[in-house]
Coordinates of C-alpha atoms and ligand atoms in Angstrom, one line a residue:
M1007 CA 101.0 142.0 246.2
C1008 CA 102.2 143.8 249.4
G1009 CA 103.7 147.2 249.8
I1010 CA 107.2 148.1 250.9
V1011 CA 108.7 151.4 252.1
G1012 CA 112.2 152.3 253.3
Y1013 CA 113.5 155.6 254.5
L1014 CA 116.9 157.0 255.5
G1015 CA 117.6 160.7 256.2
K1016 CA 117.1 163.5 258.6
R1017 CA 113.4 163.1 259.4
N1018 CA 111.7 160.7 261.7
A1019 CA 112.0 157.4 259.8
L1020 CA 109.2 155.8 261.8
E1021 CA 106.6 158.5 260.9
I1022 CA 107.6 158.6 257.3
I1023 CA 107.5 154.8 256.9
L1024 CA 104.1 154.5 258.7
K1025 CA 102.6 157.2 256.5
G1026 CA 104.1 155.6 253.4
L1027 CA 102.7 152.2 254.4
E1028 CA 99.2 153.7 254.8
K1029 CA 99.4 155.0 251.2
L1030 CA 100.3 151.4 250.1
E1031 CA 97.6 149.6 252.0
Y1032 CA 95.7 149.3 248.8
R1033 CA 98.3 146.6 247.9
G1034 CA 97.6 144.5 250.9
Y1035 CA 96.3 145.0 254.4
D1036 CA 96.2 141.7 256.4
S1037 CA 99.3 142.3 258.5
C1038 CA 102.2 144.7 258.6
G1039 CA 105.5 145.4 260.3
I1040 CA 108.4 147.7 260.5
V1041 CA 112.0 147.8 261.7
V1042 CA 113.6 151.2 262.5
Y1043 CA 117.1 152.0 263.8
G1044 CA 118.2 155.1 265.8
E1045 CA 119.3 154.9 269.4
K1046 CA 118.5 151.2 269.2
L1047 CA 116.8 148.7 266.8
I1048 CA 113.1 148.4 267.1
L1049 CA 111.1 145.7 265.3
K1050 CA 107.3 145.5 265.5
K1051 CA 104.8 143.5 263.6
T1052 CA 101.1 142.9 263.9
V1053 CA 98.1 141.2 262.2
G1054 CA 95.8 144.0 261.0
M1055 CA 96.3 147.3 259.3
V1056 CA 98.8 150.1 259.7
K1057 CA 96.6 151.9 262.2
D1058 CA 97.1 148.8 264.4
L1059 CA 100.8 148.9 264.0
K1060 CA 100.8 152.6 265.0
E1061 CA 99.1 151.6 268.2
L1062 CA 102.2 149.6 269.2
F1063 CA 104.3 152.8 269.2
K1064 CA 103.2 154.6 272.3
E1065 CA 106.3 156.5 273.1
K1066 CA 108.3 158.8 270.8
I1067 CA 111.0 157.1 268.9
K1068 CA 114.1 158.6 267.3
A1069 CA 115.2 156.7 264.2
D1070 CA 116.7 157.9 260.9
I1071 CA 116.5 154.7 259.0
G1072 CA 114.1 151.8 258.6
I1073 CA 112.0 149.5 256.4
G1074 CA 108.3 148.5 256.5
H1075 CA 105.8 146.3 254.9
T1076 CA 102.1 145.8 254.5
R1077 CA 101.1 142.3 253.5
W1078 CA 98.7 140.4 251.3
A1079 CA 99.4 136.8 252.2
T1080 CA 100.6 134.3 249.6
H1081 CA 102.8 131.8 251.4
G1082 CA 101.9 131.2 255.0
G1083 CA 98.7 132.4 256.9
V1084 CA 98.0 135.8 258.3
T1085 CA 100.0 135.7 261.5
E1086 CA 102.5 138.0 263.3
F1087 CA 105.3 135.5 262.5
N1088 CA 104.5 135.6 258.8
A1089 CA 104.4 139.4 258.7
H1090 CA 107.5 141.2 257.5
P1091 CA 110.2 142.3 258.1
H1092 CA 111.8 138.9 258.2
F1093 CA 115.3 138.4 259.7
D1094 CA 118.2 136.0 259.9
C1095 CA 119.3 133.9 262.9
Q1096 CA 121.3 136.7 264.5
K1097 CA 118.7 139.4 263.9
N1098 CA 121.2 141.4 262.0
I1099 CA 119.7 141.2 258.5
F1100 CA 116.1 142.5 258.0
I1101 CA 114.2 142.3 254.7
V1102 CA 110.8 143.3 253.4
H1103 CA 109.7 141.6 250.2
N1104 CA 106.9 142.0 247.6
G1105 CA 106.6 139.1 245.2
I1106 CA 107.1 135.3 245.4
I1107 CA 110.3 133.4 245.7
E1108 CA 109.5 130.3 243.6
N1109 CA 112.5 128.2 244.6
Y1110 CA 112.3 129.0 248.3
Q1111 CA 111.6 125.4 249.4
E1112 CA 114.9 124.0 248.0
L1113 CA 116.8 127.0 249.3
K1114 CA 115.2 126.6 252.7
K1115 CA 116.1 122.9 252.9
I1116 CA 119.8 123.7 252.3
L1117 CA 119.7 126.5 254.9
V1118 CA 117.9 124.3 257.5
N1119 CA 120.5 121.6 256.9
K1120 CA 123.2 124.1 257.6
G1121 CA 121.5 124.9 261.0
H1122 CA 119.5 128.1 260.1
L1123 CA 116.4 128.5 262.3
F1124 CA 113.3 129.8 260.5
N1125 CA 110.6 131.9 262.2
S1126 CA 107.9 131.9 259.6
E1127 CA 106.2 129.8 256.9
T1128 CA 106.9 132.5 254.2
D1129 CA 108.9 132.2 251.0
S1130 CA 110.5 135.6 251.8
E1131 CA 112.4 134.6 255.0
V1132 CA 115.0 132.6 253.0
I1133 CA 116.4 135.8 251.6
A1134 CA 117.6 137.0 255.1
H1135 CA 119.1 133.7 255.9
L1136 CA 120.9 133.4 252.5
I1137 CA 122.5 136.8 253.0
E1138 CA 123.5 135.8 256.5
D1139 CA 125.0 132.6 255.2
F1140 CA 127.1 134.4 252.6
I1141 CA 128.3 136.8 255.3
N1142 CA 129.2 133.8 257.5
Q1143 CA 131.3 132.5 254.7
G1144 CA 133.3 135.8 254.6
D1145 CA 131.5 137.9 252.0
N1146 CA 130.7 141.5 252.8
F1147 CA 127.1 142.7 253.0
E1148 CA 126.8 144.0 249.4
A1149 CA 128.5 140.9 247.9
S1150 CA 126.2 138.7 250.0
V1151 CA 123.1 140.5 248.7
H1152 CA 124.5 140.3 245.2
K1153 CA 125.0 136.5 245.4
T1154 CA 121.6 136.0 247.0
L1155 CA 119.8 137.9 244.2
N1156 CA 121.4 135.6 241.7
L1157 CA 120.2 132.6 243.6
I1158 CA 116.6 133.4 244.2
Q1159 CA 114.0 132.8 241.4
G1160 CA 110.6 134.4 241.1
T1161 CA 109.5 138.0 241.5
F1162 CA 110.7 140.5 244.0
A1163 CA 110.9 144.1 245.1
L1164 CA 113.2 143.9 248.1
L1165 CA 114.6 146.3 250.8
I1166 CA 117.4 145.0 253.0
F1167 CA 118.8 146.5 256.2
N1168 CA 121.8 145.3 258.0
K1169 CA 122.1 146.3 261.7
N1170 CA 125.9 146.1 261.3
E1171 CA 125.9 148.7 258.5
P1172 CA 123.1 150.9 259.8
N1173 CA 123.7 153.7 257.3
K1174 CA 122.5 151.8 254.3
I1175 CA 119.5 150.2 252.6
I1176 CA 120.0 147.9 249.7
A1177 CA 117.1 147.5 247.3
A1178 CA 116.5 145.3 244.3
R1179 CA 113.8 144.4 241.9
F1180 CA 112.7 141.7 239.5
S1181 CA 109.1 141.9 238.1
S1182 CA 107.7 143.8 241.1
P1183 CA 107.7 147.6 241.1
L1184 CA 110.2 149.6 243.1
V1185 CA 110.8 153.4 243.1
L1186 CA 113.7 155.4 244.7
G1187 CA 112.9 158.9 245.8
I1188 CA 115.7 161.4 245.9
G1189 CA 115.5 164.2 248.5
K1190 CA 118.1 166.5 249.9
N1191 CA 120.3 164.2 252.0
E1192 CA 117.4 161.8 252.4
F1193 CA 116.1 158.9 250.4
I1194 CA 112.9 156.9 250.3
L1195 CA 112.2 153.6 248.6
A1196 CA 108.7 152.3 247.9
S1197 CA 106.5 150.1 245.8
D1198 CA 104.9 153.1 244.0
P1199 CA 105.3 156.8 243.8
L1200 CA 102.7 157.7 246.4
P1201 CA 104.9 157.3 249.5
I1202 CA 107.8 158.9 247.6
S1203 CA 105.7 162.1 247.2
L1204 CA 105.8 162.4 251.0
I1205 CA 109.4 163.8 250.7
T1206 CA 110.1 164.6 247.0
D1207 CA 108.8 164.5 243.5
R1208 CA 112.2 163.4 242.1
M1209 CA 112.3 159.7 241.6
I1210 CA 114.0 156.8 239.8
F1211 CA 112.0 153.8 238.6
L1212 CA 114.2 150.7 239.1
D1213 CA 114.0 148.1 236.3
D1214 CA 114.3 144.3 236.4
S1215 CA 117.7 143.0 237.6
E1216 CA 118.7 146.3 239.1
M1217 CA 119.8 146.9 242.7
A1218 CA 120.3 150.2 244.5
I1219 CA 122.7 150.8 247.3
V1220 CA 121.5 153.8 249.2
N1221 CA 123.2 155.5 252.1
K1222 CA 122.7 158.9 253.6
E1223 CA 125.4 160.5 251.3
G1224 CA 124.1 159.1 248.0
Y1225 CA 123.1 156.2 246.0
E1226 CA 124.4 153.8 243.4
I1227 CA 122.4 151.7 240.9
K1228 CA 123.9 148.5 239.5
S1229 CA 122.9 145.4 237.6
Y1230 CA 123.0 142.5 240.0
V1231 CA 123.6 140.3 237.0
N1232 CA 126.9 141.7 235.8
N1233 CA 127.6 144.1 238.7
L1234 CA 128.0 147.1 236.2
K1235 CA 127.0 150.6 237.3
I1236 CA 123.8 151.9 235.6
D1237 CA 123.1 155.6 235.0
K1238 CA 119.4 156.1 235.5
K1239 CA 117.3 159.0 234.6
T1240 CA 115.6 160.9 237.4
V1241 CA 112.0 161.8 236.6
G1242 CA 109.8 164.4 238.2
L1243 CA 106.3 163.4 239.1
D1244 CA 104.1 165.9 240.9
L1245 CA 101.5 163.8 242.7
K1246 CA 99.0 165.9 244.5
V1247 CA 99.1 164.2 247.9
K1248 CA 95.9 165.9 248.9
T1249 CA 93.9 163.9 246.2
T1250 CA 94.7 160.8 248.2
E1251 CA 92.7 162.0 251.2
K1252 CA 89.0 161.1 251.9
E1253 CA 88.0 164.8 252.0
G1254 CA 84.9 164.3 254.2
F1255 CA 83.5 161.2 252.5
K1256 CA 83.0 158.1 254.7
H1257 CA 84.9 155.9 252.3
Y1258 CA 87.3 156.3 249.4
M1259 CA 84.9 154.3 247.2
I1260 CA 82.1 156.8 247.5
K1261 CA 84.5 159.7 247.1
E1262 CA 85.8 158.1 243.9
I1263 CA 82.3 157.4 242.6
F1264 CA 81.6 161.1 243.0
E1265 CA 84.8 161.8 241.1
E1266 CA 83.5 160.0 238.0
P1267 CA 82.4 163.2 236.2
I1268 CA 85.8 164.9 236.8
A1269 CA 87.6 161.7 235.8
I1270 CA 86.0 161.9 232.4
E1271 CA 86.8 165.6 232.1
N1272 CA 90.5 164.9 233.0
T1273 CA 90.7 162.1 230.4
L1274 CA 89.3 164.4 227.8
R1275 CA 91.4 167.4 228.6
G1276 CA 93.5 168.5 225.7
R1277 CA 92.6 165.5 223.6
I1278 CA 89.6 166.9 221.6
L1279 CA 90.4 169.0 218.5
K1280 CA 89.2 172.6 218.7
D1281 CA 86.5 172.1 216.0
K1282 CA 85.6 168.7 217.6
T1283 CA 86.0 166.8 214.4
G1284 CA 88.6 164.4 215.8
T1285 CA 90.9 163.6 218.7
K1286 CA 94.6 164.2 219.4
I1287 CA 96.4 161.3 221.2
R1288 CA 100.1 161.8 221.4
G1289 CA 100.9 158.2 222.1
L1290 CA 99.0 157.1 219.0
E1291 CA 100.6 159.8 216.9
E1292 CA 104.0 158.5 218.0
I1293 CA 103.4 155.0 216.7
Y1294 CA 101.0 155.7 213.9
H1295 CA 103.7 155.0 211.3
K1296 CA 103.8 151.4 212.6
L1297 CA 100.0 151.0 212.3
K1298 CA 99.8 151.4 208.5
N1299 CA 99.3 147.7 208.0
L1300 CA 97.1 147.2 211.1
K1301 CA 94.7 144.2 210.8
R1302 CA 93.9 143.2 214.4
I1303 CA 93.5 144.8 217.8
I1304 CA 93.6 142.8 221.0
L1305 CA 92.4 144.5 224.1
T1306 CA 93.5 142.9 227.4
G1307 CA 93.2 143.5 231.1
C1308 CA 91.9 141.9 234.3
G1309 CA 88.7 142.2 236.3
T1310 CA 87.0 145.6 235.9
A1311 CA 89.7 146.6 233.4
Y1312 CA 88.8 143.6 231.3
Y1313 CA 85.2 144.8 231.2
A1314 CA 86.6 148.0 229.7
C1315 CA 88.3 145.8 227.1
L1316 CA 85.0 144.1 226.3
Y1317 CA 83.3 147.5 225.9
G1318 CA 86.2 148.5 223.7
K1319 CA 85.7 145.4 221.5
Y1320 CA 82.1 146.2 220.9
L1321 CA 82.9 149.9 220.3
F1322 CA 85.8 149.3 217.9
E1323 CA 83.9 146.7 216.0
E1324 CA 81.3 149.2 215.3
F1325 CA 83.6 151.8 213.7
L1326 CA 86.9 150.2 212.7
P1327 CA 87.8 147.9 209.9
Y1328 CA 90.0 145.6 212.0
I1329 CA 89.5 142.2 213.7
I1330 CA 88.9 143.2 217.4
E1331 CA 89.4 140.8 220.3
A1332 CA 89.0 141.3 224.1
E1333 CA 90.9 138.9 226.2
I1334 CA 91.4 138.3 230.0
A1335 CA 95.1 138.8 230.4
S1336 CA 95.7 135.9 232.8
E1337 CA 94.3 133.6 230.0
L1338 CA 95.9 135.4 227.1
R1339 CA 99.4 134.9 228.2
Y1340 CA 99.1 131.1 228.3
R1341 CA 97.4 130.7 224.9
K1342 CA 99.1 130.2 221.6
I1343 CA 98.5 133.4 219.9
N1344 CA 100.1 134.5 216.6
Y1345 CA 101.4 138.0 217.1
D1346 CA 102.9 140.1 214.3
Q1347 CA 103.4 143.7 213.3
E1348 CA 99.9 143.9 212.0
T1349 CA 98.6 143.4 215.5
L1350 CA 98.1 146.1 218.1
V1351 CA 97.8 145.0 221.7
I1352 CA 96.1 147.5 224.0
A1353 CA 96.6 146.8 227.7
I1354 CA 94.2 148.5 230.1
S1355 CA 95.1 148.8 233.8
Q1356 CA 94.4 151.3 236.5
S1357 CA 97.5 150.5 238.6
G1358 CA 99.8 149.7 235.6
E1359 CA 101.2 146.9 237.8
T1360 CA 98.8 143.9 237.4
I1361 CA 101.2 141.1 236.7
D1362 CA 98.9 139.1 234.5
T1363 CA 98.4 142.1 232.2
L1364 CA 102.1 143.0 232.3
E1365 CA 103.1 139.4 231.4
A1366 CA 100.6 139.1 228.6
L1367 CA 101.8 142.4 227.2
K1368 CA 105.5 141.4 227.4
E1369 CA 104.7 138.1 225.6
A1370 CA 102.9 140.0 222.8
K1371 CA 105.7 142.6 222.5
N1372 CA 108.4 139.9 222.4
K1373 CA 106.6 138.2 219.6
G1374 CA 106.4 141.3 217.5
A1375 CA 103.1 143.0 218.3
I1376 CA 102.8 146.7 218.7
T1377 CA 101.8 147.6 222.2
F1378 CA 99.8 150.5 223.7
G1379 CA 98.7 151.1 227.3
I1380 CA 95.6 152.8 228.8
I1381 CA 97.0 153.4 232.3
N1382 CA 96.1 155.5 235.3
V1383 CA 99.2 155.4 237.5
P1384 CA 102.0 157.5 236.0
G1385 CA 105.3 155.8 235.7
S1386 CA 103.9 152.4 236.5
T1387 CA 105.6 149.3 235.1
I1388 CA 103.1 148.7 232.3
A1389 CA 103.2 152.4 231.3
R1390 CA 107.0 152.0 231.0
T1391 CA 106.8 148.7 229.1
V1392 CA 104.4 149.6 226.2
D1393 CA 105.6 151.1 222.9
A1394 CA 103.2 154.1 223.6
G1395 CA 100.2 154.8 225.6
M1396 CA 97.9 157.3 227.2
Y1397 CA 97.2 158.1 230.8
T1398 CA 93.6 158.3 231.9
Y1399 CA 94.3 161.0 234.6
A1400 CA 91.5 159.8 236.8
G1401 CA 93.7 160.6 239.9
P1402 CA 94.7 158.2 242.6
E1403 CA 92.2 155.4 243.1
M1404 CA 92.5 154.3 246.7
A1405 CA 89.5 152.0 247.3
V1406 CA 90.2 148.5 246.3
A1407 CA 87.0 148.3 244.1
S1408 CA 87.7 150.2 240.9
T1409 CA 85.1 152.8 239.9
K1410 CA 86.3 156.1 238.4
A1411 CA 89.2 154.3 236.7
L1412 CA 86.7 152.2 234.6
I1413 CA 84.8 155.3 233.6
S1414 CA 88.0 157.0 232.5
Q1415 CA 89.1 153.9 230.6
I1416 CA 85.9 153.8 228.7
T1417 CA 86.4 157.5 227.9
A1418 CA 89.9 156.8 226.7
L1419 CA 88.6 154.0 224.4
I1420 CA 86.1 156.4 222.8
L1421 CA 88.9 158.9 222.1
I1422 CA 91.1 156.1 220.6
M1423 CA 88.3 154.8 218.5
I1424 CA 87.6 158.3 217.1
Y1425 CA 91.3 158.8 216.4
L1426 CA 91.6 155.6 214.4
A1427 CA 88.2 155.9 212.8
R1428 CA 88.9 159.3 211.5
K1429 CA 92.0 157.8 209.8
N1430 CA 89.6 155.4 208.2
L1431 CA 86.0 156.1 207.1
M1432 CA 84.5 158.2 209.9
K1433 CA 83.2 161.6 208.7
P1434 CA 84.1 164.7 210.6
E1435 CA 80.4 165.3 211.5
E1436 CA 80.1 161.9 213.0
A1437 CA 83.1 162.4 215.2
K1438 CA 81.8 165.8 216.2
N1439 CA 78.4 164.4 217.1
I1440 CA 80.0 161.8 219.4
L1441 CA 82.4 164.2 221.0
E1442 CA 79.8 166.8 221.7
E1443 CA 77.6 164.2 223.4
L1444 CA 80.6 162.9 225.3
E1445 CA 81.4 166.3 226.7
K1446 CA 77.8 166.4 228.1
I1447 CA 78.3 163.1 230.0
P1448 CA 80.0 164.5 233.2
D1449 CA 77.0 166.7 233.9
K1450 CA 74.6 163.8 233.2
I1451 CA 76.5 161.7 235.7
R1452 CA 76.3 164.6 238.2
Y1453 CA 72.5 164.4 237.8
I1454 CA 72.6 160.6 238.5
L1455 CA 74.8 161.1 241.5
G1456 CA 72.3 163.7 242.7
Q1457 CA 69.7 161.0 243.0
E1458 CA 71.7 158.9 245.4
S1459 CA 68.9 158.9 248.0
L1460 CA 66.8 156.7 245.6
I1461 CA 69.6 154.2 245.3
I1462 CA 70.0 154.2 249.1
D1463 CA 66.3 153.3 249.4
L1464 CA 66.7 150.6 246.8
A1465 CA 69.6 149.1 248.7
K1466 CA 67.4 149.2 251.9
N1467 CA 64.6 147.4 250.1
L1468 CA 66.9 144.7 248.7
I1469 CA 69.3 144.3 251.7
N1470 CA 67.9 140.8 252.7
Y1471 CA 68.4 139.2 249.4
K1472 CA 71.4 136.9 248.9
N1473 CA 71.5 136.3 245.1
F1474 CA 71.4 138.8 242.3
Y1475 CA 71.6 138.7 238.5
F1476 CA 72.7 141.5 236.3
L1477 CA 71.6 141.4 232.7
G1478 CA 72.5 143.5 229.6
R1479 CA 73.1 143.1 225.9
K1480 CA 75.9 144.4 223.7
F1481 CA 77.2 147.7 225.3
S1482 CA 75.3 146.9 228.5
L1483 CA 76.9 143.5 228.9
P1484 CA 80.2 144.9 230.3
V1485 CA 78.0 147.1 232.5
A1486 CA 76.2 144.1 233.9
L1487 CA 79.5 142.3 234.5
E1488 CA 80.7 145.3 236.4
G1489 CA 77.6 145.6 238.5
A1490 CA 77.8 142.0 239.5
L1491 CA 81.6 142.1 240.3
K1492 CA 81.3 145.3 242.3
L1493 CA 78.4 144.0 244.4
K1494 CA 80.1 140.6 245.2
E1495 CA 83.5 142.0 246.0
I1496 CA 82.4 144.5 248.6
S1497 CA 79.2 142.9 249.9
Y1498 CA 80.1 139.2 249.7
V1499 CA 76.7 138.4 248.3
H1500 CA 76.3 136.1 245.3
S1501 CA 75.9 138.1 242.1
E1502 CA 76.3 137.0 238.5
A1503 CA 76.0 138.7 235.2
Y1504 CA 74.7 137.3 231.9
P1505 CA 74.1 138.5 228.4
A1506 CA 70.3 139.0 228.7
G1507 CA 69.6 136.8 225.7
E1508 CA 71.5 133.9 227.4
M1509 CA 69.0 133.6 230.4
K1510 CA 66.7 131.3 228.5
H1511 CA 69.6 128.9 227.8
G1512 CA 70.0 127.9 231.4
P1513 CA 70.4 130.6 234.1
I1514 CA 66.6 131.5 234.2
A1515 CA 66.1 128.1 236.0
L1516 CA 67.2 129.9 239.2
I1517 CA 64.7 132.7 239.0
D1518 CA 62.0 132.9 241.6
E1519 CA 60.7 135.7 243.9
N1520 CA 63.9 135.5 245.9
F1521 CA 66.2 136.4 243.0
P1522 CA 66.3 140.1 242.2
V1523 CA 67.5 140.9 238.7
F1524 CA 69.1 144.2 237.5
V1525 CA 68.2 144.7 233.9
I1526 CA 70.4 147.3 232.1
A1527 CA 68.3 148.4 229.1
P1528 CA 68.9 152.0 227.9
N1529 CA 66.9 153.1 224.9
D1530 CA 69.3 151.7 222.3
S1531 CA 69.1 149.3 219.4
L1532 CA 68.6 146.3 221.7
Y1533 CA 66.1 147.9 224.0
Q1534 CA 63.0 145.9 222.8
K1535 CA 64.9 142.6 222.9
T1536 CA 66.2 143.2 226.5
I1537 CA 62.7 144.2 227.6
S1538 CA 61.4 140.9 226.3
N1539 CA 64.0 139.1 228.4
L1540 CA 62.9 141.2 231.3
E1541 CA 59.3 140.0 230.8
E1542 CA 60.5 136.4 230.8
I1543 CA 62.0 137.1 234.3
R1544 CA 58.8 138.7 235.5
A1545 CA 56.7 135.8 234.2
R1546 CA 58.7 133.6 236.6
K1547 CA 58.0 136.0 239.5
G1548 CA 61.6 137.4 239.5
K1549 CA 62.0 140.9 241.0
V1550 CA 63.3 143.3 238.4
I1551 CA 65.3 146.5 238.8
L1552 CA 65.3 148.3 235.4
I1553 CA 68.0 150.9 234.6
S1554 CA 66.9 152.9 231.6
D1555 CA 65.8 156.2 230.1
K1556 CA 62.7 154.6 228.7
F1557 CA 60.2 152.6 230.8
P1558 CA 57.7 150.1 229.5
E1559 CA 54.0 150.4 230.4
N1560 CA 54.0 147.2 232.5
K1561 CA 54.7 147.7 236.1
I1562 CA 58.3 147.1 237.0
D1563 CA 59.4 146.6 240.7
Y1564 CA 62.1 149.2 240.8
L1565 CA 63.3 151.8 238.3
I1566 CA 66.6 153.7 238.1
S1567 CA 66.3 156.5 235.7
I1568 CA 69.2 157.8 233.6
P1569 CA 69.4 160.7 231.1
S1570 CA 69.4 159.8 227.4
S1571 CA 72.5 159.7 225.2
L1572 CA 74.1 157.9 222.2
E1573 CA 74.1 154.1 222.2
I1574 CA 77.9 153.9 222.6
L1575 CA 77.9 156.4 225.5
Y1576 CA 75.2 154.7 227.7
P1577 CA 77.6 152.7 229.7
L1578 CA 79.0 155.9 231.1
L1579 CA 75.5 156.6 232.5
T1580 CA 74.5 153.1 233.6
I1581 CA 77.7 152.2 235.5
P1582 CA 77.6 155.0 238.1
S1583 CA 74.1 153.9 239.4
L1584 CA 75.5 150.3 239.8
H1585 CA 78.6 151.6 241.6
L1586 CA 76.3 153.6 243.9
F1587 CA 74.1 150.5 244.5
A1588 CA 77.1 148.3 245.4
Y1589 CA 78.5 150.9 247.7
Y1590 CA 75.2 151.6 249.6
F1591 CA 74.4 147.9 249.9
A1592 CA 77.8 147.2 251.5
N1593 CA 77.5 150.3 253.6
L1594 CA 74.2 149.1 255.1
L1595 CA 75.9 145.8 256.0
D1596 CA 78.6 147.9 257.7
L1597 CA 81.4 146.2 255.8
S1598 CA 85.0 147.2 255.2
I1599 CA 84.2 148.8 251.9
D1600 CA 87.6 150.2 250.9
R1601 CA 89.5 147.1 252.0
P1602 CA 87.3 144.1 251.3
R1603 CA 88.3 140.7 252.6
N1604 CA 90.8 138.6 250.6
L1605 CA 91.5 141.4 248.1
A1606 CA 94.2 143.9 247.3
K1607 CA 94.2 146.8 244.9
S1608 CA 97.3 145.9 242.9
V1609 CA 97.5 142.3 242.0
T1610 CA 101.2 141.6 241.4
V1611 CA 101.1 137.8 241.9
E1612 CA 99.8 135.4 239.3
Ligands
LIG36 C1 87.5 145.3 240.7 C2 88.9 145.6 240.6 C3 89.8 144.6 240.0 C4 90.8 145.3 239.0 C5 91.8 144.4 238.4 C6 92.7 145.0 237.5 O1 86.8 146.4 241.4 O2 89.3 146.6 241.1 O3 89.0 143.7 239.2 O4 90.0 146.0 238.0 O5 92.5 143.8 239.5 O6 93.5 146.0 238.1 P1 94.3 147.1 237.3 O7 93.3 147.9 236.5 O8 95.1 147.9 238.3 O9 95.1 146.3 236.3

């Protein structure tokens, strides 16, 4: 994963790069480092977060160029030596790298035999030594980088600085995101647009096999395969920097949970017809002529985004005359699937950078499927790869654990379903009924969030338990999966989700008084069946927490009450309570909620 930032221009490079790295910490935060050049060259690295790196800069530093990195370790442990920037033997060439160099071992062997001395156990360091080696053989800096890029295999977004040409940064990408921001006599390079917005809203998204040679006077973009110049379009992206601040909340995660109502409103904005009898989705309109023979829809994503896919499967099956599948992207890409022009693949991703989702999508596209994206981050790689798509407009999601993004993905799926269903058999009144109810959901979530003190009490009551089950049927199954994932990823307690009807086929064996079970059972078509499963748990002394708008007469240990709604909309009301529970449980344990151990927000390695 990892985040990279480079800056050159009239401002203080150190400050800009450090600020930029903070914005990219969601990509990795086990160690970080920076090299800046002004009156002299300064290189500093540390284990820990960007705030720890800042501590190393006590005195004011004047520098107008530099590159920095925040790491999520892949090759080599979390140590200062393995932190980037990496450098060559002479400490002239400095690189920061996001991705994996797959052939680094053979390259390293050759370089070591030639006498190169390595400082780290990383795959990335070979890049600096390769460039040095070509320079030693008489090539100039740019030609050396060019040759190196054609030798390395794998994935990379790279920034390269040469102390002997201190007016320049060379950047390159293959399969890892990289954006160039164009200011007035200043440039910034970064893994995503957030740091770019520190200086400009004009940017260029580099594509695979491209390199950018940037100096203070200007920039040039070339293919490193054939060395030909490429004319790239500059795009304007106005990212409201203020929405990436915590705004008084203790953590990003709780702020983002409280933004769930507004995330829905933003996803809906401009997409519901005035008379509410249908939806308007520009991306679908663009490709609708290709969907005339549509037979199959495959929804794909990872983690929480996959749970949105699962919800989408159940939703689409209910209203659309197609075969609907939901697939985990990391599995999908390695399976033998027959794609054709009668198949629509919908990729769901908050970041738009998840490599498993991207690769599954590319595979489907190459084999002839029509592709569509439900993406949050504007301009991200998946957003630029799909045939068409829609943004969820949930706003920047900074906490590693995804919350408001899921809520907006579900909202987007409902809009898509109605768009396609209205082209099929859905009556205008049915669409109207769903859309009117959907518009009421944000206020219903606000009501749920208003009861957070009850969830805090629940978290206090359950804080000493080490195992949890989450159960639900049909539309509540993705909700159960989400509840279990959120709790385990930020609290490090064991939590698992099952379709409620599956319990009796094995998992119920674990139930005793030490195993609390969340049962998600809104008053829908499967309510009675789920309540029977709940009774089976109680009969084995399991502690039950019921999330519903209808409560059985028998005494239940804990109740979380939600407002009523349509069956297909209940997940939008049950998920926020589980997000609150996971958050407050982890908060009581005083854990690093926004940056949980071993995780990163944007998973750009397989
Ligand atoms: C869980 C979580 C992850 C992501 C997954 C996909 O809280 O955040 O499971 O949902 O890594 O990420 P995106 O949506 O960026 O593709």
